Amino acid sequence: MTPPAPIALTCGEPTGIGPELAVAARAALGTALPFFWIGDPRHLPAGTTFAEIARPAEANDLPGHLLPVLPHRFAGTATPGQPDPANAAGVIAVIARAVALVQAGEAAALCTAPIHKKALKDGAGFAFPGHTEYLAHLAGDVPVVMMLASDTLRVVPATIHIALSEVPKALTPALLEEVIRLTHAGLIRDFGIAMPRIAVAGLNPHAGEGGAMGHEELDWIAPLLARLGAEGLCLRGPLPADTMFHARARAGYDAAVCMYHDQALIPIKTLAFDEGVNVTLGLPFIRTSPDHGTAFDIAGQGIARPDSLVAALRMAARMAAARHPEKSSSEDFSDPKNFRTKILLTGGAHGND
């Protein structure tokens, strides 16, 4: 049987923690979960043992102590913590190259290391707010939603990077319906959940408390959920956000759709700060990413934790198996015992999308 295609891991910002995390992830996963890194080998930490490959499939044949590298030459070098605008075009090109490999079936899924949006904008005029929007553009400007996922909780914010004062205007019935439908479809296609249970938060405190603290829930959120429920979607809500995330409540749903950024991200970062994974639902290919940023303050020190990247690679493998069970391996990527080393690095960083 032909082994499944490996996962493509982009280099991200080369002066951040991405390159060292790729090395740490390979050490943690070995050959149990094949992936290859796309980037400039000069940007890897000194002493990294790697092997350049010409085609993604070659990553399946390398021993675990070697990082498979699909080389992509950059214009600049990489000094940890000091982004160089000369590298911006290379970072963008690596993302596009990885997408092309996934679309061609040479890679099973895409996992992206953190980028630095200002460096891309300053160095290459990057016109997108982040990874998510650029990937949606590469896929044909398809509608997408951002999910933050872990083994403990999955959350989807309906609105993301806007001021809190702008949320009530941006949050329309059409937007919320699209987010719910994309979440429902993604849970089926990418997580193998036949009948997803989705909890939907209210916008206002106590979900409006019968109109005493806001009317959006009564005016249109509850009617929208009732209409979608009549179509067969399994929805609960609108629910008070302050009682949605304790253990007993989480047992009653597969994902929570929240109304704004912090309503969704505070609970998952509290429950799974080092293991959270950024997933883009709605793409024609699988994309995951660690839920942290470039961490320039600790880059190059060898103390950044690879937990989130390892979780992102594992989740990408599980999602690929759910989409294409005929191509999956027998490996259970949900069981940490399948990996030959423990993750012992320390350190941290912040959001990536």
PDB file of N, CA, C and O in Angstrom, residues 50-103:
ATOM      1  N   PHE A  50      19.365  17.732   8.837  1.00  0.00           N
ATOM      2  CA  PHE A  50      18.254  17.733   7.898  1.00  0.00           C
ATOM      3  C   PHE A  50      18.699  17.097   6.583  1.00  0.00           C
ATOM      4  O   PHE A  50      19.896  16.899   6.332  1.00  0.00           O
ATOM      5  N   ALA A  51      17.706  16.799   5.754  1.00  0.00           N
ATOM      6  CA  ALA A  51      17.987  16.263   4.426  1.00  0.00           C
ATOM      7  C   ALA A  51      17.101  16.988   3.432  1.00  0.00           C
ATOM      8  O   ALA A  51      15.885  17.073   3.622  1.00  0.00           O
ATOM      9  N   GLU A  52      17.710  17.545   2.393  1.00  0.00           N
ATOM     10  CA  GLU A  52      16.928  18.206   1.367  1.00  0.00           C
ATOM     11  C   GLU A  52      16.233  17.152   0.503  1.00  0.00           C
ATOM     12  O   GLU A  52      16.823  16.122   0.166  1.00  0.00           O
ATOM     13  N   ILE A  53      14.986  17.429   0.166  1.00  0.00           N
ATOM     14  CA  ILE A  53      14.213  16.530  -0.682  1.00  0.00           C
ATOM     15  C   ILE A  53      13.786  17.289  -1.935  1.00  0.00           C
ATOM     16  O   ILE A  53      13.681  18.515  -1.936  1.00  0.00           O
ATOM     17  N   ALA A  54      13.559  16.551  -3.001  1.00  0.00           N
ATOM     18  CA  ALA A  54      13.109  17.163  -4.254  1.00  0.00           C
ATOM     19  C   ALA A  54      11.600  17.070  -4.418  1.00  0.00           C
ATOM     20  O   ALA A  54      10.994  17.887  -5.105  1.00  0.00           O
ATOM     21  N   ARG A  55      11.002  16.054  -3.772  1.00  0.00           N
ATOM     22  CA  ARG A  55       9.568  15.832  -3.847  1.00  0.00           C
ATOM     23  C   ARG A  55       9.048  15.495  -2.453  1.00  0.00           C
ATOM     24  O   ARG A  55       9.739  14.823  -1.663  1.00  0.00           O
ATOM     25  N   PRO A  56       7.826  15.915  -2.106  1.00  0.00           N
ATOM     26  CA  PRO A  56       7.300  15.638  -0.763  1.00  0.00           C
ATOM     27  C   PRO A  56       7.328  14.171  -0.379  1.00  0.00           C
ATOM     28  O   PRO A  56       7.610  13.835   0.780  1.00  0.00           O
ATOM     29  N   ALA A  57       7.036  13.268  -1.317  1.00  0.00           N
ATOM     30  CA  ALA A  57       6.967  11.843  -0.989  1.00  0.00           C
ATOM     31  C   ALA A  57       8.265  11.318  -0.389  1.00  0.00           C
ATOM     32  O   ALA A  57       8.260  10.333   0.363  1.00  0.00           O
ATOM     33  N   GLU A  58       9.392  11.957  -0.691  1.00  0.00           N
ATOM     34  CA  GLU A  58      10.680  11.498  -0.170  1.00  0.00           C
ATOM     35  C   GLU A  58      10.751  11.630   1.354  1.00  0.00           C
ATOM     36  O   GLU A  58      11.572  10.965   1.994  1.00  0.00           O
ATOM     37  N   ALA A  59       9.882  12.484   1.932  1.00  0.00           N
ATOM     38  CA  ALA A  59       9.895  12.658   3.386  1.00  0.00           C
ATOM     39  C   ALA A  59       9.522  11.375   4.109  1.00  0.00           C
ATOM     40  O   ALA A  59       9.936  11.150   5.250  1.00  0.00           O
ATOM     41  N   ASN A  60       8.739  10.517   3.462  1.00  0.00           N
ATOM     42  CA  ASN A  60       8.309   9.267   4.094  1.00  0.00           C
ATOM     43  C   ASN A  60       9.457   8.290   4.304  1.00  0.00           C
ATOM     44  O   ASN A  60       9.338   7.373   5.120  1.00  0.00           O
ATOM     45  N   ASP A  61      10.543   8.462   3.575  1.00  0.00           N
ATOM     46  CA  ASP A  61      11.626   7.480   3.594  1.00  0.00           C
ATOM     47  C   ASP A  61      12.808   7.882   4.467  1.00  0.00           C
ATOM     48  O   ASP A  61      13.772   7.119   4.577  1.00  0.00           O
ATOM     49  N   LEU A  62      12.737   9.054   5.088  1.00  0.00           N
ATOM     50  CA  LEU A  62      13.883   9.535   5.857  1.00  0.00           C
ATOM     51  C   LEU A  62      13.817   9.062   7.307  1.00  0.00           C
ATOM     52  O   LEU A  62      12.741   8.954   7.888  1.00  0.00           O
ATOM     53  N   PRO A  63      14.973   8.789   7.922  1.00  0.00           N
ATOM     54  CA  PRO A  63      14.979   8.412   9.337  1.00  0.00           C
ATOM     55  C   PRO A  63      14.552   9.580  10.232  1.00  0.00           C
ATOM     56  O   PRO A  63      14.634  10.751   9.839  1.00  0.00           O
ATOM     57  N   GLY A  64      14.107   9.244  11.428  1.00  0.00           N
ATOM     58  CA  GLY A  64      13.511  10.248  12.306  1.00  0.00           C
ATOM     59  C   GLY A  64      14.442  11.346  12.774  1.00  0.00           C
ATOM     60  O   GLY A  64      13.985  12.405  13.188  1.00  0.00           O
ATOM     61  N   HIS A  65      15.762  11.123  12.733  1.00  0.00           N
ATOM     62  CA  HIS A  65      16.673  12.152  13.229  1.00  0.00           C
ATOM     63  C   HIS A  65      16.944  13.244  12.190  1.00  0.00           C
ATOM     64  O   HIS A  65      17.620  14.231  12.503  1.00  0.00           O
ATOM     65  N   LEU A  66      16.423  13.064  10.967  1.00  0.00           N
ATOM     66  CA  LEU A  66      16.618  14.068   9.918  1.00  0.00           C
ATOM     67  C   LEU A  66      15.325  14.821   9.648  1.00  0.00           C
ATOM     68  O   LEU A  66      14.260  14.217   9.487  1.00  0.00           O
ATOM     69  N   LEU A  67      15.392  16.136   9.600  1.00  0.00           N
ATOM     70  CA  LEU A  67      14.240  16.951   9.232  1.00  0.00           C
ATOM     71  C   LEU A  67      14.160  17.007   7.713  1.00  0.00           C
ATOM     72  O   LEU A  67      15.092  17.478   7.059  1.00  0.00           O
ATOM     73  N   PRO A  68      13.062  16.537   7.109  1.00  0.00           N
ATOM     74  CA  PRO A  68      12.930  16.643   5.654  1.00  0.00           C
ATOM     75  C   PRO A  68      12.693  18.101   5.249  1.00  0.00           C
ATOM     76  O   PRO A  68      11.767  18.744   5.756  1.00  0.00           O
ATOM     77  N   VAL A  69      13.514  18.618   4.366  1.00  0.00           N
ATOM     78  CA  VAL A  69      13.435  20.019   3.960  1.00  0.00           C
ATOM     79  C   VAL A  69      13.244  20.107   2.451  1.00  0.00           C
ATOM     80  O   VAL A  69      14.074  19.607   1.679  1.00  0.00           O
ATOM     81  N   LEU A  70      12.164  20.743   2.039  1.00  0.00           N
ATOM     82  CA  LEU A  70      11.974  21.094   0.634  1.00  0.00           C
ATOM     83  C   LEU A  70      12.496  22.514   0.502  1.00  0.00           C
ATOM     84  O   LEU A  70      11.862  23.461   0.954  1.00  0.00           O
ATOM     85  N   PRO A  71      13.687  22.695  -0.084  1.00  0.00           N
ATOM     86  CA  PRO A  71      14.346  24.002  -0.014  1.00  0.00           C
ATOM     87  C   PRO A  71      13.635  25.074  -0.833  1.00  0.00           C
ATOM     88  O   PRO A  71      13.164  24.826  -1.944  1.00  0.00           O
ATOM     89  N   HIS A  72      13.589  26.258  -0.247  1.00  0.00           N
ATOM     90  CA  HIS A  72      13.057  27.442  -0.920  1.00  0.00           C
ATOM     91  C   HIS A  72      13.970  28.601  -0.527  1.00  0.00           C
ATOM     92  O   HIS A  72      13.978  29.039   0.624  1.00  0.00           O
ATOM     93  N   ARG A  73      14.784  29.052  -1.464  1.00  0.00           N
ATOM     94  CA  ARG A  73      15.804  30.052  -1.147  1.00  0.00           C
ATOM     95  C   ARG A  73      15.181  31.428  -0.924  1.00  0.00           C
ATOM     96  O   ARG A  73      14.313  31.869  -1.672  1.00  0.00           O
ATOM     97  N   PHE A  74      15.650  32.091   0.114  1.00  0.00           N
ATOM     98  CA  PHE A  74      15.187  33.439   0.470  1.00  0.00           C
ATOM     99  C   PHE A  74      16.259  34.466   0.114  1.00  0.00           C
ATOM    100  O   PHE A  74      17.438  34.134  -0.008  1.00  0.00           O
ATOM    101  N   ALA A  75      15.837  35.715   0.021  1.00  0.00           N
ATOM    102  CA  ALA A  75      16.773  36.786  -0.321  1.00  0.00           C
ATOM    103  C   ALA A  75      17.666  37.156   0.844  1.00  0.00           C
ATOM    104  O   ALA A  75      18.798  37.594   0.647  1.00  0.00           O
ATOM    105  N   GLY A  76      17.163  37.006   2.065  1.00  0.00           N
ATOM    106  CA  GLY A  76      17.921  37.451   3.225  1.00  0.00           C
ATOM    107  C   GLY A  76      18.277  36.320   4.167  1.00  0.00           C
ATOM    108  O   GLY A  76      17.796  35.187   4.043  1.00  0.00           O
ATOM    109  N   THR A  77      19.148  36.623   5.112  1.00  0.00           N
ATOM    110  CA  THR A  77      19.471  35.681   6.178  1.00  0.00           C
ATOM    111  C   THR A  77      18.422  35.840   7.280  1.00  0.00           C
ATOM    112  O   THR A  77      17.447  36.574   7.115  1.00  0.00           O
ATOM    113  N   ALA A  78      18.632  35.165   8.389  1.00  0.00           N
ATOM    114  CA  ALA A  78      17.652  35.236   9.473  1.00  0.00           C
ATOM    115  C   ALA A  78      18.352  35.352  10.811  1.00  0.00           C
ATOM    116  O   ALA A  78      18.969  34.398  11.287  1.00  0.00           O
ATOM    117  N   THR A  79      18.251  36.525  11.416  1.00  0.00           N
ATOM    118  CA  THR A  79      18.756  36.738  12.765  1.00  0.00           C
ATOM    119  C   THR A  79      17.569  36.653  13.718  1.00  0.00           C
ATOM    120  O   THR A  79      16.620  37.438  13.583  1.00  0.00           O
ATOM    121  N   PRO A  80      17.572  35.703  14.656  1.00  0.00           N
ATOM    122  CA  PRO A  80      16.416  35.531  15.535  1.00  0.00           C
ATOM    123  C   PRO A  80      15.979  36.837  16.186  1.00  0.00           C
ATOM    124  O   PRO A  80      16.792  37.591  16.720  1.00  0.00           O
ATOM    125  N   GLY A  81      14.684  37.095  16.103  1.00  0.00           N
ATOM    126  CA  GLY A  81      14.096  38.273  16.733  1.00  0.00           C
ATOM    127  C   GLY A  81      14.191  39.542  15.926  1.00  0.00           C
ATOM    128  O   GLY A  81      13.701  40.586  16.354  1.00  0.00           O
ATOM    129  N   GLN A  82      14.814  39.487  14.716  1.00  0.00           N
ATOM    130  CA  GLN A  82      14.990  40.696  13.918  1.00  0.00           C
ATOM    131  C   GLN A  82      14.484  40.466  12.495  1.00  0.00           C
ATOM    132  O   GLN A  82      15.247  40.080  11.610  1.00  0.00           O
ATOM    133  N   PRO A  83      13.173  40.685  12.276  1.00  0.00           N
ATOM    134  CA  PRO A  83      12.608  40.425  10.942  1.00  0.00           C
ATOM    135  C   PRO A  83      13.260  41.286   9.872  1.00  0.00           C
ATOM    136  O   PRO A  83      13.555  42.462  10.090  1.00  0.00           O
ATOM    137  N   ASP A  84      13.516  40.665   8.715  1.00  0.00           N
ATOM    138  CA  ASP A  84      14.168  41.328   7.593  1.00  0.00           C
ATOM    139  C   ASP A  84      13.151  41.455   6.455  1.00  0.00           C
ATOM    140  O   ASP A  84      12.657  40.443   5.952  1.00  0.00           O
ATOM    141  N   PRO A  85      12.819  42.689   6.026  1.00  0.00           N
ATOM    142  CA  PRO A  85      11.856  42.847   4.927  1.00  0.00           C
ATOM    143  C   PRO A  85      12.254  42.102   3.661  1.00  0.00           C
ATOM    144  O   PRO A  85      11.387  41.759   2.848  1.00  0.00           O
ATOM    145  N   ALA A  86      13.543  41.812   3.490  1.00  0.00           N
ATOM    146  CA  ALA A  86      13.995  41.098   2.298  1.00  0.00           C
ATOM    147  C   ALA A  86      13.422  39.686   2.226  1.00  0.00           C
ATOM    148  O   ALA A  86      13.373  39.086   1.157  1.00  0.00           O
ATOM    149  N   ASN A  87      12.977  39.160   3.372  1.00  0.00           N
ATOM    150  CA  ASN A  87      12.451  37.795   3.397  1.00  0.00           C
ATOM    151  C   ASN A  87      10.940  37.727   3.183  1.00  0.00           C
ATOM    152  O   ASN A  87      10.390  36.629   3.070  1.00  0.00           O
ATOM    153  N   ALA A  88      10.286  38.882   3.137  1.00  0.00           N
ATOM    154  CA  ALA A  88       8.826  38.887   3.080  1.00  0.00           C
ATOM    155  C   ALA A  88       8.291  38.147   1.857  1.00  0.00           C
ATOM    156  O   ALA A  88       7.365  37.329   1.959  1.00  0.00           O
ATOM    157  N   ALA A  89       8.854  38.416   0.698  1.00  0.00           N
ATOM    158  CA  ALA A  89       8.375  37.759  -0.522  1.00  0.00           C
ATOM    159  C   ALA A  89       8.548  36.253  -0.434  1.00  0.00           C
ATOM    160  O   ALA A  89       7.699  35.485  -0.920  1.00  0.00           O
ATOM    161  N   GLY A  90       9.634  35.804   0.184  1.00  0.00           N
ATOM    162  CA  GLY A  90       9.869  34.379   0.325  1.00  0.00           C
ATOM    163  C   GLY A  90       8.837  33.714   1.227  1.00  0.00           C
ATOM    164  O   GLY A  90       8.363  32.610   0.946  1.00  0.00           O
ATOM    165  N   VAL A  91       8.478  34.377   2.332  1.00  0.00           N
ATOM    166  CA  VAL A  91       7.473  33.829   3.248  1.00  0.00           C
ATOM    167  C   VAL A  91       6.149  33.629   2.518  1.00  0.00           C
ATOM    168  O   VAL A  91       5.495  32.580   2.630  1.00  0.00           O
ATOM    169  N   ILE A  92       5.752  34.635   1.745  1.00  0.00           N
ATOM    170  CA  ILE A  92       4.490  34.562   1.004  1.00  0.00           C
ATOM    171  C   ILE A  92       4.551  33.470  -0.057  1.00  0.00           C
ATOM    172  O   ILE A  92       3.602  32.692  -0.245  1.00  0.00           O
ATOM    173  N   ALA A  93       5.666  33.387  -0.755  1.00  0.00           N
ATOM    174  CA  ALA A  93       5.819  32.387  -1.818  1.00  0.00           C
ATOM    175  C   ALA A  93       5.785  30.968  -1.262  1.00  0.00           C
ATOM    176  O   ALA A  93       5.247  30.053  -1.909  1.00  0.00           O
ATOM    177  N   VAL A  94       6.342  30.753  -0.076  1.00  0.00           N
ATOM    178  CA  VAL A  94       6.320  29.425   0.536  1.00  0.00           C
ATOM    179  C   VAL A  94       4.881  28.998   0.838  1.00  0.00           C
ATOM    180  O   VAL A  94       4.509  27.841   0.621  1.00  0.00           O
ATOM    181  N   ILE A  95       4.067  29.930   1.328  1.00  0.00           N
ATOM    182  CA  ILE A  95       2.665  29.595   1.606  1.00  0.00           C
ATOM    183  C   ILE A  95       1.962  29.169   0.314  1.00  0.00           C
ATOM    184  O   ILE A  95       1.277  28.140   0.268  1.00  0.00           O
ATOM    185  N   ALA A  96       2.138  29.953  -0.749  1.00  0.00           N
ATOM    186  CA  ALA A  96       1.500  29.635  -2.025  1.00  0.00           C
ATOM    187  C   ALA A  96       2.015  28.303  -2.576  1.00  0.00           C
ATOM    188  O   ALA A  96       1.243  27.509  -3.132  1.00  0.00           O
ATOM    189  N   ARG A  97       3.300  28.043  -2.420  1.00  0.00           N
ATOM    190  CA  ARG A  97       3.870  26.782  -2.903  1.00  0.00           C
ATOM    191  C   ARG A  97       3.296  25.595  -2.140  1.00  0.00           C
ATOM    192  O   ARG A  97       2.963  24.549  -2.731  1.00  0.00           O
ATOM    193  N   ALA A  98       3.152  25.751  -0.839  1.00  0.00           N
ATOM    194  CA  ALA A  98       2.607  24.665  -0.030  1.00  0.00           C
ATOM    195  C   ALA A  98       1.154  24.387  -0.398  1.00  0.00           C
ATOM    196  O   ALA A  98       0.729  23.227  -0.484  1.00  0.00           O
ATOM    197  N   VAL A  99       0.378  25.450  -0.617  1.00  0.00           N
ATOM    198  CA  VAL A  99      -1.015  25.274  -1.031  1.00  0.00           C
ATOM    199  C   VAL A  99      -1.082  24.503  -2.348  1.00  0.00           C
ATOM    200  O   VAL A  99      -1.898  23.582  -2.518  1.00  0.00           O
ATOM    201  N   ALA A 100      -0.210  24.856  -3.282  1.00  0.00           N
ATOM    202  CA  ALA A 100      -0.203  24.168  -4.576  1.00  0.00           C
ATOM    203  C   ALA A 100       0.111  22.683  -4.408  1.00  0.00           C
ATOM    204  O   ALA A 100      -0.481  21.831  -5.087  1.00  0.00           O
ATOM    205  N   LEU A 101       1.012  22.341  -3.503  1.00  0.00           N
ATOM    206  CA  LEU A 101       1.365  20.938  -3.275  1.00  0.00           C
ATOM    207  C   LEU A 101       0.200  20.165  -2.659  1.00  0.00           C
ATOM    208  O   LEU A 101      -0.051  19.010  -3.016  1.00  0.00           O
ATOM    209  N   VAL A 102      -0.525  20.816  -1.749  1.00  0.00           N
ATOM    210  CA  VAL A 102      -1.684  20.156  -1.149  1.00  0.00           C
ATOM    211  C   VAL A 102      -2.778  19.977  -2.191  1.00  0.00           C
ATOM    212  O   VAL A 102      -3.395  18.909  -2.299  1.00  0.00           O
ATOM    213  N   GLN A 103      -3.009  21.003  -2.990  1.00  0.00           N
ATOM    214  CA  GLN A 103      -4.044  20.906  -4.014  1.00  0.00           C
ATOM    215  C   GLN A 103      -3.712  19.856  -5.064  1.00  0.00           C
ATOM    216  O   GLN A 103      -4.608  19.242  -5.645  1.00  0.00           O
TER     217      GLN A 103
END
